[in-house]
Short mmCIF file of C-alpha atoms in Angstrom, two decimals:
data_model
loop_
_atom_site.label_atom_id
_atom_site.label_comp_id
_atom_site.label_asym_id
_atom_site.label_seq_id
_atom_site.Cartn_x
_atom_site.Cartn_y
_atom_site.Cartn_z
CA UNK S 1 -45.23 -35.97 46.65
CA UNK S 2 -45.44 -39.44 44.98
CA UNK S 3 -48.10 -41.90 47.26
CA UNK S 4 -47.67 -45.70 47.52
CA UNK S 5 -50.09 -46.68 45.21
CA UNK S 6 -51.96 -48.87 47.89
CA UNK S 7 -52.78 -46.08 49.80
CA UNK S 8 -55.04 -44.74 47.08
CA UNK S 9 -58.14 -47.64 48.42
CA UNK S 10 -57.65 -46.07 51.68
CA UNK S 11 -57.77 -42.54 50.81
CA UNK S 12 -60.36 -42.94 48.97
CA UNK S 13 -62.66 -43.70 51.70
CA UNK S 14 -62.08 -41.42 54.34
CA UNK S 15 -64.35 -38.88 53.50
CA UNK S 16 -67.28 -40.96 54.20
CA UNK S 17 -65.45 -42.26 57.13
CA UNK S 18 -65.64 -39.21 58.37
CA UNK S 19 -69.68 -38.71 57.56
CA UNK S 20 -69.49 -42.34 59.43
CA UNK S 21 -67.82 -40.88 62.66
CA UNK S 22 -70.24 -38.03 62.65
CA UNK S 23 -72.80 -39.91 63.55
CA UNK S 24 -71.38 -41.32 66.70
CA UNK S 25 -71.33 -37.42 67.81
CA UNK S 26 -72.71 -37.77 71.34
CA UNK S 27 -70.23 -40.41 72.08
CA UNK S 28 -67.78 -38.91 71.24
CA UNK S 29 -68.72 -35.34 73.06
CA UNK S 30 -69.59 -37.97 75.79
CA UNK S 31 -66.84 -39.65 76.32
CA UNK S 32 -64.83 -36.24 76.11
CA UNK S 33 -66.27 -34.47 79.12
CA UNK S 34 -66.59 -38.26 80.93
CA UNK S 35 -62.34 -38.36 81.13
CA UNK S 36 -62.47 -34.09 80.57
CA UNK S 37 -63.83 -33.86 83.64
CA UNK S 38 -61.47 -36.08 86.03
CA UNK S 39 -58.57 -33.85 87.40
CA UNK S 40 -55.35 -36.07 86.50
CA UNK S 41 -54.08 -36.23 90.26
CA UNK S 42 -53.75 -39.39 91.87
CA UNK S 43 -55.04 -40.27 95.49
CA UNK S 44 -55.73 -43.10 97.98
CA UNK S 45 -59.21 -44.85 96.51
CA UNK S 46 -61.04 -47.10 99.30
CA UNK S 47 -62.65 -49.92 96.96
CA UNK S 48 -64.27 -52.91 98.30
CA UNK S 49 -62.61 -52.49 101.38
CA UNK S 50 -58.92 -52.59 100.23
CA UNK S 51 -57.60 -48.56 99.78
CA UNK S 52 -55.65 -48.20 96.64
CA UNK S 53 -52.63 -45.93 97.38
CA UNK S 54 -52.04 -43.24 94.53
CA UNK S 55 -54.62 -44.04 92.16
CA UNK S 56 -54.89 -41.63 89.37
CA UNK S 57 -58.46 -40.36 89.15
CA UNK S 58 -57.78 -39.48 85.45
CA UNK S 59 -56.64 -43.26 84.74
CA UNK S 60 -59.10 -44.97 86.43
CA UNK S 61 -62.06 -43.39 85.13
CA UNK S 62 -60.41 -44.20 80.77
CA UNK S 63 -60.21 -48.21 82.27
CA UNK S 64 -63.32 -48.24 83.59
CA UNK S 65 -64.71 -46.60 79.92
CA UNK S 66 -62.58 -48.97 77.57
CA UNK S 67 -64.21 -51.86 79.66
CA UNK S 68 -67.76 -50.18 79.59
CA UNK S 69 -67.65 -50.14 76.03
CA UNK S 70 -66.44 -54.28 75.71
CA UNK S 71 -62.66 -53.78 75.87
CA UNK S 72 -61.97 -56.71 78.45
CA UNK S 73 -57.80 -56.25 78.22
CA UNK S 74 -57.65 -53.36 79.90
CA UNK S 75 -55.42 -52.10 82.90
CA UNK S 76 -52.38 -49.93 83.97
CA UNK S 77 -49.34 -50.85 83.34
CA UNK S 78 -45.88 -50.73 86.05
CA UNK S 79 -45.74 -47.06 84.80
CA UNK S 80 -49.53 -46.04 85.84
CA UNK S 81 -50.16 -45.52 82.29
CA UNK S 82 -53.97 -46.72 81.08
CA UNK S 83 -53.33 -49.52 77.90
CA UNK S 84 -56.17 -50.87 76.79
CA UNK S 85 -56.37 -53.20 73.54
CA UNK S 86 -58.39 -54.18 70.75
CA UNK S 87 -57.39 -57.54 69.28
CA UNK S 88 -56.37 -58.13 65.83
CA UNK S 89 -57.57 -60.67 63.83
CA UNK S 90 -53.98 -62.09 62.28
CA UNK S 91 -50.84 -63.34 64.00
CA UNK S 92 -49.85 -61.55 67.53
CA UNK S 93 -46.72 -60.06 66.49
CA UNK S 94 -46.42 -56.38 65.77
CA UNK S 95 -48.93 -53.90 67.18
CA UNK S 96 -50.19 -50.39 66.44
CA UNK S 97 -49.94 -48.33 69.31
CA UNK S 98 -52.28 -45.15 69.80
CA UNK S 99 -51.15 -42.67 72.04
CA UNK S 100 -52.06 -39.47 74.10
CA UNK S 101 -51.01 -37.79 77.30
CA UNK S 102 -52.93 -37.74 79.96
CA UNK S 103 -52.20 -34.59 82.27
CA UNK S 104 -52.79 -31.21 81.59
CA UNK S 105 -50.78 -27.69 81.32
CA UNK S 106 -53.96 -25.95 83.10
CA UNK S 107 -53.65 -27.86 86.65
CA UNK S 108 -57.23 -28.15 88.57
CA UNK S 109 -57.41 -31.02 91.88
CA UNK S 110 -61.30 -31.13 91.56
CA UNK S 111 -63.60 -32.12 88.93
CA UNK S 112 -63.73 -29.40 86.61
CA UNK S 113 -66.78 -28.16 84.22
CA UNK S 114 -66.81 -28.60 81.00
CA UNK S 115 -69.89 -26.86 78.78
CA UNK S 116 -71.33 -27.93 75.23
CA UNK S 117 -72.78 -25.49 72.44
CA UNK S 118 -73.88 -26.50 68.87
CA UNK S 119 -70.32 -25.73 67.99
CA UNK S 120 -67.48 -26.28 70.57
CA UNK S 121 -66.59 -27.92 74.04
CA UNK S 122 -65.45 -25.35 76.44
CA UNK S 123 -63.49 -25.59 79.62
CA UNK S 124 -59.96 -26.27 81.02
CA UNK S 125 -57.83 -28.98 79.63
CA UNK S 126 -60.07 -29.52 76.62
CA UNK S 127 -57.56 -28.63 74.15
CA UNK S 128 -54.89 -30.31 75.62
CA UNK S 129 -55.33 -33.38 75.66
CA UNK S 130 -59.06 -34.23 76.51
CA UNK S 131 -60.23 -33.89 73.46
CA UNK S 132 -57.78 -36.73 72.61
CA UNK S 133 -58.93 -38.87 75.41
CA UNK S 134 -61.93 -38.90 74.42
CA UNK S 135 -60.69 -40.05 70.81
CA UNK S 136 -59.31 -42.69 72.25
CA UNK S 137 -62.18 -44.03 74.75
CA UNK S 138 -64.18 -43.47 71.03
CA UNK S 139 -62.02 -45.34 68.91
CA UNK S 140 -63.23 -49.33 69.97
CA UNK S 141 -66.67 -48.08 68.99
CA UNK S 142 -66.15 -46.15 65.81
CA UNK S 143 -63.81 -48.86 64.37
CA UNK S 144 -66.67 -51.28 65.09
CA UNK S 145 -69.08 -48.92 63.59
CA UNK S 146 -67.17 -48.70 60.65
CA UNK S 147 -67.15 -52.39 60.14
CA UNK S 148 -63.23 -52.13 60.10
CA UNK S 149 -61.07 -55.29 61.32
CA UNK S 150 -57.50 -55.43 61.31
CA UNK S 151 -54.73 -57.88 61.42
CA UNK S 152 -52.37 -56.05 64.00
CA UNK S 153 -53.19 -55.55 67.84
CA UNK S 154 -54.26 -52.07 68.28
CA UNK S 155 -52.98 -50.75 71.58
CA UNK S 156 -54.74 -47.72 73.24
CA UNK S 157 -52.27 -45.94 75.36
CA UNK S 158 -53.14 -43.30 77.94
CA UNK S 159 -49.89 -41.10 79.44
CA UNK S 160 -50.36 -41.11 82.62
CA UNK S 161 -47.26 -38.55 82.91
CA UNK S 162 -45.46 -36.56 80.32
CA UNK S 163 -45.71 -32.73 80.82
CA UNK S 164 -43.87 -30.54 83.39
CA UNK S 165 -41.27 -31.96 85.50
CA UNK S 166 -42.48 -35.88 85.00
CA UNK S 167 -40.08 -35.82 81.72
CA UNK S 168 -42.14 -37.64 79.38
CA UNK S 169 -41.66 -40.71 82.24
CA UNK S 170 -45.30 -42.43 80.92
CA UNK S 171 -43.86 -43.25 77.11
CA UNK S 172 -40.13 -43.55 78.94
CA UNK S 173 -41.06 -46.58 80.94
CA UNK S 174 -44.12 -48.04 78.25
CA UNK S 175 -41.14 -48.04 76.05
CA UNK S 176 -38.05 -49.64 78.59
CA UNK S 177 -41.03 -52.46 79.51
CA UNK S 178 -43.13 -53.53 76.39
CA UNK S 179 -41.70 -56.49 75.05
CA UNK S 180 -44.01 -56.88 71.54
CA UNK S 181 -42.27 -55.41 68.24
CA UNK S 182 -44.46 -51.76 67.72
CA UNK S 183 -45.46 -51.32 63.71
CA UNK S 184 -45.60 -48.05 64.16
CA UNK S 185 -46.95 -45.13 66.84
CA UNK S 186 -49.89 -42.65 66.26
CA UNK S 187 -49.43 -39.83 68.80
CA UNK S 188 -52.71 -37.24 69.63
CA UNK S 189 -53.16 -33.79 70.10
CA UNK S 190 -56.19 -31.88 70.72
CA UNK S 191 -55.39 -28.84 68.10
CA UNK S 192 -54.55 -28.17 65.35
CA UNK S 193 -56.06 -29.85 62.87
CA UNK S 194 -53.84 -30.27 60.30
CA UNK S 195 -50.49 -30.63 62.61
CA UNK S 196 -48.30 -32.93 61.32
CA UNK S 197 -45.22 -34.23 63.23
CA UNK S 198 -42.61 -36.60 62.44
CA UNK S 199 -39.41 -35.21 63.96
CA UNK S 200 -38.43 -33.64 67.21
CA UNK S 201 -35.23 -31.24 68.07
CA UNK S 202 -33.03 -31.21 71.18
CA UNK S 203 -34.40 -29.55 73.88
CA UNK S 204 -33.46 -29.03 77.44
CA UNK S 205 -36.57 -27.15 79.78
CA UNK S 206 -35.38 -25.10 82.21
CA UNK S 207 -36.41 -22.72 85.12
CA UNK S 208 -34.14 -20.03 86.98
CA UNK S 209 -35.47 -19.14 90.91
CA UNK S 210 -33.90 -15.96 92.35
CA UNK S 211 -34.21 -15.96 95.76
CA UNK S 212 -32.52 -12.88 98.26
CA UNK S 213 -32.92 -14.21 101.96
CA UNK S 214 -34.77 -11.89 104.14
CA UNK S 215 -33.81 -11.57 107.42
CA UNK S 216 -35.37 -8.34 108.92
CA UNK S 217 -38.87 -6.89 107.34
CA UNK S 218 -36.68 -3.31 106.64
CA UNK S 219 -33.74 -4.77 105.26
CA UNK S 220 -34.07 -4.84 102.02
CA UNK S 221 -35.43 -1.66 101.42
CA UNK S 222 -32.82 0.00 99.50
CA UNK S 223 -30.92 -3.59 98.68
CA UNK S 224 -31.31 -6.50 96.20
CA UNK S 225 -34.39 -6.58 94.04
CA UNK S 226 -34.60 -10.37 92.61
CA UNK S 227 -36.50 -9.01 89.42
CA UNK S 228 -33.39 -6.62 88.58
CA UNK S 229 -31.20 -9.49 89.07
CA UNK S 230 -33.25 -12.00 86.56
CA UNK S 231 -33.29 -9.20 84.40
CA UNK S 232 -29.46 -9.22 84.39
CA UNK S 233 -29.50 -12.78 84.03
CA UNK S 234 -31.96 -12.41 80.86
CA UNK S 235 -30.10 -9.96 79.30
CA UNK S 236 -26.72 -12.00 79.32
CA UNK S 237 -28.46 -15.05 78.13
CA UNK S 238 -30.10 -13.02 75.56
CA UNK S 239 -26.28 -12.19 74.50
CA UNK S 240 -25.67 -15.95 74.02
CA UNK S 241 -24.35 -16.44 70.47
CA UNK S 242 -27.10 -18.80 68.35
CA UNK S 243 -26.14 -20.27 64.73
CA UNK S 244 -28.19 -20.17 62.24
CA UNK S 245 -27.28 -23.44 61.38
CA UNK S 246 -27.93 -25.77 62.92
CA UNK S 247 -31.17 -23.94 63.91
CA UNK S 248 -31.02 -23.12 67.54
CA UNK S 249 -32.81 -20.63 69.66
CA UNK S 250 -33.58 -19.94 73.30
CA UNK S 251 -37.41 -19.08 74.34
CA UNK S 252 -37.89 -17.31 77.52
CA UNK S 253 -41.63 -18.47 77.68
CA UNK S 254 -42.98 -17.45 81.53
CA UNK S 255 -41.60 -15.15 84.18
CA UNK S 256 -42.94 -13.46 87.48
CA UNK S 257 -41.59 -11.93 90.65
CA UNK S 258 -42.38 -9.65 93.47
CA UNK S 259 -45.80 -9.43 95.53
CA UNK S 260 -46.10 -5.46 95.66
CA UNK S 261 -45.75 -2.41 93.83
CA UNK S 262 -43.57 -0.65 96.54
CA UNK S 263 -41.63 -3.44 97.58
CA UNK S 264 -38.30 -4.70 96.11
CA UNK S 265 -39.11 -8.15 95.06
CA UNK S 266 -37.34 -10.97 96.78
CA UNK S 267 -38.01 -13.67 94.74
CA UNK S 268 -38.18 -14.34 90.64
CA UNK S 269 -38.49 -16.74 87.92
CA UNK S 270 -38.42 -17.84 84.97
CA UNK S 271 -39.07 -20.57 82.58
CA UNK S 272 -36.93 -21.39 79.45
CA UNK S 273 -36.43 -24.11 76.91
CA UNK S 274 -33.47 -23.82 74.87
CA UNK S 275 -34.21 -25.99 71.10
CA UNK S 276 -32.00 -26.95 68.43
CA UNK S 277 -31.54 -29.97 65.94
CA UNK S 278 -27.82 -30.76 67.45
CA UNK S 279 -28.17 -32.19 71.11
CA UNK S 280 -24.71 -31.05 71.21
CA UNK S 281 -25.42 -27.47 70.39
CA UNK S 282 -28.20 -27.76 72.85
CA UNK S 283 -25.94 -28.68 76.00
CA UNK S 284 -23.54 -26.41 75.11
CA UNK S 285 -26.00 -23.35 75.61
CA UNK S 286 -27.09 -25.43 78.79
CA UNK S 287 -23.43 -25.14 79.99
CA UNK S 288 -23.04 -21.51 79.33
CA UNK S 289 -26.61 -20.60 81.05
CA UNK S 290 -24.95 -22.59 83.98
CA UNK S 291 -22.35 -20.14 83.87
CA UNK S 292 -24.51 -17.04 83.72
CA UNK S 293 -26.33 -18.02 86.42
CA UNK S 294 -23.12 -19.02 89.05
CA UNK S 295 -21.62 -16.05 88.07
CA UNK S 296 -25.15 -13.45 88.74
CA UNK S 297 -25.15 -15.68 92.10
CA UNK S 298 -21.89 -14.72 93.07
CA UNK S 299 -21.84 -11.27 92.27
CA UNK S 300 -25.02 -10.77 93.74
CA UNK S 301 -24.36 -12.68 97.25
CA UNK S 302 -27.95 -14.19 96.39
CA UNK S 303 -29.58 -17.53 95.79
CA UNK S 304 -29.92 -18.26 92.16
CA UNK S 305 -30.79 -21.94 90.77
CA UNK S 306 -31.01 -23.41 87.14
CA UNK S 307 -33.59 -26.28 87.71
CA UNK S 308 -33.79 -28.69 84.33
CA UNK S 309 -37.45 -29.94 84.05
CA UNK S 310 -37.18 -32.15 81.15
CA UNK S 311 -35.26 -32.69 77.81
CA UNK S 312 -35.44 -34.84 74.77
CA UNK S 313 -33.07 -35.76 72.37
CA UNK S 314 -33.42 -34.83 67.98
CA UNK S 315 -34.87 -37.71 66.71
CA UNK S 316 -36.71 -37.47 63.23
CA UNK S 317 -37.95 -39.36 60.41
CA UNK S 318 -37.37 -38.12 56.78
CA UNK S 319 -40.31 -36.63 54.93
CA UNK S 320 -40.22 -39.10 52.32
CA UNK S 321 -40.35 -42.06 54.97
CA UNK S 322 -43.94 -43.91 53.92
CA UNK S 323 -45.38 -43.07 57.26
CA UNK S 324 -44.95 -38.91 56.78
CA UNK S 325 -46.43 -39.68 53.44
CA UNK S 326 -49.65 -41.34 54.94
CA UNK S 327 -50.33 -38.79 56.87
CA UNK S 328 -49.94 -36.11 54.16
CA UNK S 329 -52.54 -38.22 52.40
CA UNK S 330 -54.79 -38.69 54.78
CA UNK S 331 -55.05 -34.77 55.40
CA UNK S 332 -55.19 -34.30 51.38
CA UNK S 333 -58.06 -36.68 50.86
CA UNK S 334 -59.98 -34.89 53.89
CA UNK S 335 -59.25 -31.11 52.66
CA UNK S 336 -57.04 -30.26 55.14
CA UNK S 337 -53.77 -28.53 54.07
CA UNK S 338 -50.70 -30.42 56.23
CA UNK S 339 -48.45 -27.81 58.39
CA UNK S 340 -45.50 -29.41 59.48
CA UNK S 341 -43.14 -28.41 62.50
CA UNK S 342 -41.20 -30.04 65.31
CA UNK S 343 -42.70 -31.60 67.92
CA UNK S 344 -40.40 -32.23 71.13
CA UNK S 345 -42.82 -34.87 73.04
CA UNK S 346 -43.51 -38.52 72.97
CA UNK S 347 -42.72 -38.11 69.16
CA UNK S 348 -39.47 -37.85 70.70
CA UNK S 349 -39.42 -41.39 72.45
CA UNK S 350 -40.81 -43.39 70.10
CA UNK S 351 -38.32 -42.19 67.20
CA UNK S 352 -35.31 -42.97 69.85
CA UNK S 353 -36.53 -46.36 70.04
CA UNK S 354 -36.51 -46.42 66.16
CA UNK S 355 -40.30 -47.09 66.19
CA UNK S 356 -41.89 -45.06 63.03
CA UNK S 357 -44.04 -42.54 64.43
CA UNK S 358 -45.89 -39.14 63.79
CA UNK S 359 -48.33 -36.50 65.81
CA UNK S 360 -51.41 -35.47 64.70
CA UNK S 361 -54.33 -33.10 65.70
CA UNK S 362 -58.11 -33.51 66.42
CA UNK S 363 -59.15 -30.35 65.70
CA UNK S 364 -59.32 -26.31 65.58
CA UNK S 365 -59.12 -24.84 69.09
CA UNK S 366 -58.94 -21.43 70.92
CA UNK S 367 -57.37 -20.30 74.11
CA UNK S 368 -55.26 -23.11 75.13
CA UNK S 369 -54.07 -23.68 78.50
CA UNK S 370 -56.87 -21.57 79.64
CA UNK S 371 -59.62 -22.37 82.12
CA UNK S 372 -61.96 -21.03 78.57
CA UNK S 373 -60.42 -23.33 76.24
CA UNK S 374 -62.60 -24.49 73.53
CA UNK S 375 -62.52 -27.20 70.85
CA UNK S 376 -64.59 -26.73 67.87
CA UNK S 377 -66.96 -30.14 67.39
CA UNK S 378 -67.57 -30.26 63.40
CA UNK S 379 -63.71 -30.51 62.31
CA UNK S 380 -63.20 -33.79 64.50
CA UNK S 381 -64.98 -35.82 62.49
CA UNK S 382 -62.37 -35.35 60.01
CA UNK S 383 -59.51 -35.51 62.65
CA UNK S 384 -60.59 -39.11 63.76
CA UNK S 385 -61.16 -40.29 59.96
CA UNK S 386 -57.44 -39.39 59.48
CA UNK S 387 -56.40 -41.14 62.56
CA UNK S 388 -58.18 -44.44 61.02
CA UNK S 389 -56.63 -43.92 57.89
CA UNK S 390 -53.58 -43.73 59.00
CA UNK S 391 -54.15 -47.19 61.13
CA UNK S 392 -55.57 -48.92 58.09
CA UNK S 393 -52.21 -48.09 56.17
CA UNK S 394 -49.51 -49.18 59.30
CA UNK S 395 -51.57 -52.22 59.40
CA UNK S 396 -51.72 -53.17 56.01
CA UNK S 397 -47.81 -52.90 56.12
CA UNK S 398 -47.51 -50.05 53.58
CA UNK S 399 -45.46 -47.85 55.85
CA UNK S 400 -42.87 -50.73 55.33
CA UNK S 401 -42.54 -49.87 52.07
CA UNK S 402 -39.50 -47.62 51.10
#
């Protein structure tokens, strides 16, 4: 792959960037298991008197760090989402926005535990997207440490919702409100290392609840079983027919049922996501799951709902497009070999709004969306020099450059 030639300065640097950002360790460990910590729920808050309906622990504790640490424009937007921003020093007309989610696969109400060896960070949520919090709440000090100004607005941008049912609604509604022209979009993960993102397939999110009413405790003793039924239900959606092009496929990712062995189960579910680069193709398989599931309803005499959770539309950028190419660089210069693969998140969002835009990862990671995840320390260093590198060059206008 050919580089603009002014990345080269910029490249050339971020290896002792990275030595740079290793020395700000403990904040940055800090600062992890400060936001790590905070469940992402939101509650009533009694502050000075006045209670603060639906205040989201998560959010409130990354504003009150940015303005710790001397970020003064800091605050929640109509959305609930945390922006905070670090002033450029040139005109205020485009901005570089830095992004990461704020909630968490691995759901916990109460402040968690997270622990710290020589190595790693351990505990739930750390992966994904702590880690990247933390990143963020970093990034005001490290840039300062690293004597780096820019001319563009750099907006820090915590999600206050985007897994699960909430649909991505935090970027959604940043996106349908910010008025300033966006240069371009940095977008974090926690793991891997390495990830590189710059387009997103059509993708609907889906779950199927079987439910067989139960109206006497002996009933159903030689009736319905709702696993048997979802099993029907897989097996005809496993029948679907998939092209190989455009690339499509349906992933069956989490299913339970039943509360005893001896018991016929009453109740099942499952969870699906059905992917593809045509939104057309996508709906289509949407339509004929639809289908499936009326028709196991009916035959059954039985409760059975397909529930969407959340979908996004294909959106990509082409691997030549000066922003891909930055971030192939960045991972070059720093060792790291690129792997590159769909991403169907906020990547999403910001490519619909035609705002140039890539995911990356922190670092190496184990167990994810377990209450034992762990983030390896050493390879962040490198993670964050990346994510500076790739600043540097969106400021300095040479992802305008086709």
């Amino acid at each position: 792959m050919k580089f603009p030639s002014r990345l080269k300065p910029i490249t050339d640097r971020l290896s002792e960037y990275s030595e740079g950002i290793r020395s700000m360790r403990e904040q940055i460990i800090t600062n992890s298991i400060l936001i790590g910590q905070v469940p992402p729920i939101s509650v009533n808050v009694k502050q000075d008197e006045v209670e603060h309906k639906n205040t989201n622990l998560r959010v409130r504790t990354f504003l009150e760090r940015l303005s710790e640490v001397g970020l003064h424009e800091a605050a929640t937007d109509t959305a609930g989402n945390a922006v905070g921003l670090i002033k450029g020093e040139g005109e205020r007309e485009g901005c570089i926005v830095v992004a990461a989610h704020m909630d968490t696969v691995y759901h916990f109400d109460q402040e968690t535990h997270l622990s710290i060896d020589s190595n790693s960070i351990s505990g739930p949520g750390i992966i994904d997207n702590s880690i990247s919090l933390g990143v963020l709440l970093s990034l005001p000090e490290i840039l300062n440490h690293l004597a780096l100004k820019f001319n563009s607005d750099i907006v820090l941008l915590g999600l206050s919702e985007s897994l699960g049912e909430a649909n991505l609604r935090g970027i959604r509604e940043f996106l349908k409100h910010w008025r300033r022209p966006i240069k371009g979009a940095v977008i974090l993960e926690g793991a891997e290392l390495g990830r590189l993102n710059y387009f997103s397939r059509s993708m609907i999110r889906a779950n199927i609840n079987c439910e067989i009413p139960m109206i006497s405790g002996w009933e159903n003793k030689y009736g319905n079983n709702a696993i048997i039924i979802l099993n029907e239900i897989i097996n005809r959606v496993l029948e679907i027919h998939l092209p190989q092009r455009p690339q499509t496929q349906i992933i069956i990712g989490k299913i339970k049922g039943g509360i005893k062995h001896g018991d016929l189960a009453l109740s099942s579910s499952l969870g699906l996501e059905i992917e593809s680069t045509s939104d057309e193709l996508v709906q289509q398989i949407f339509s004929k799951i639809e289908d499936i599931v009326d028709t196991g309803k009916h035959e059954n005499l039985v409760d059975i709902t397909l529930t969407p959770l959340s979908n996004v539309h294909a959106a990509r950028l082409e691997y030549t497009h000066p922003l891909v190419k930055t971030g192939v660089a960045c991972l070059e210069a720093l060792g790291v070999k690129p792997v590159i693969e769909s991403s169907e998140s906020e990547l999403s969002i910001f490519l619909g709004h035609k705002i140039p835009a890539i995911t990356v990862g922190v670092s190496h990671g184990e167990n994810y969306h377990t209450e034992n995840a762990q983030i390896e320390i050493d390879p962040i260093f490198k993670g964050i020099a990346q994510i500076v590198g790739i600043i540097e060059a969106i400021d300095k206008g040479i992802i305008d450059e086709q």
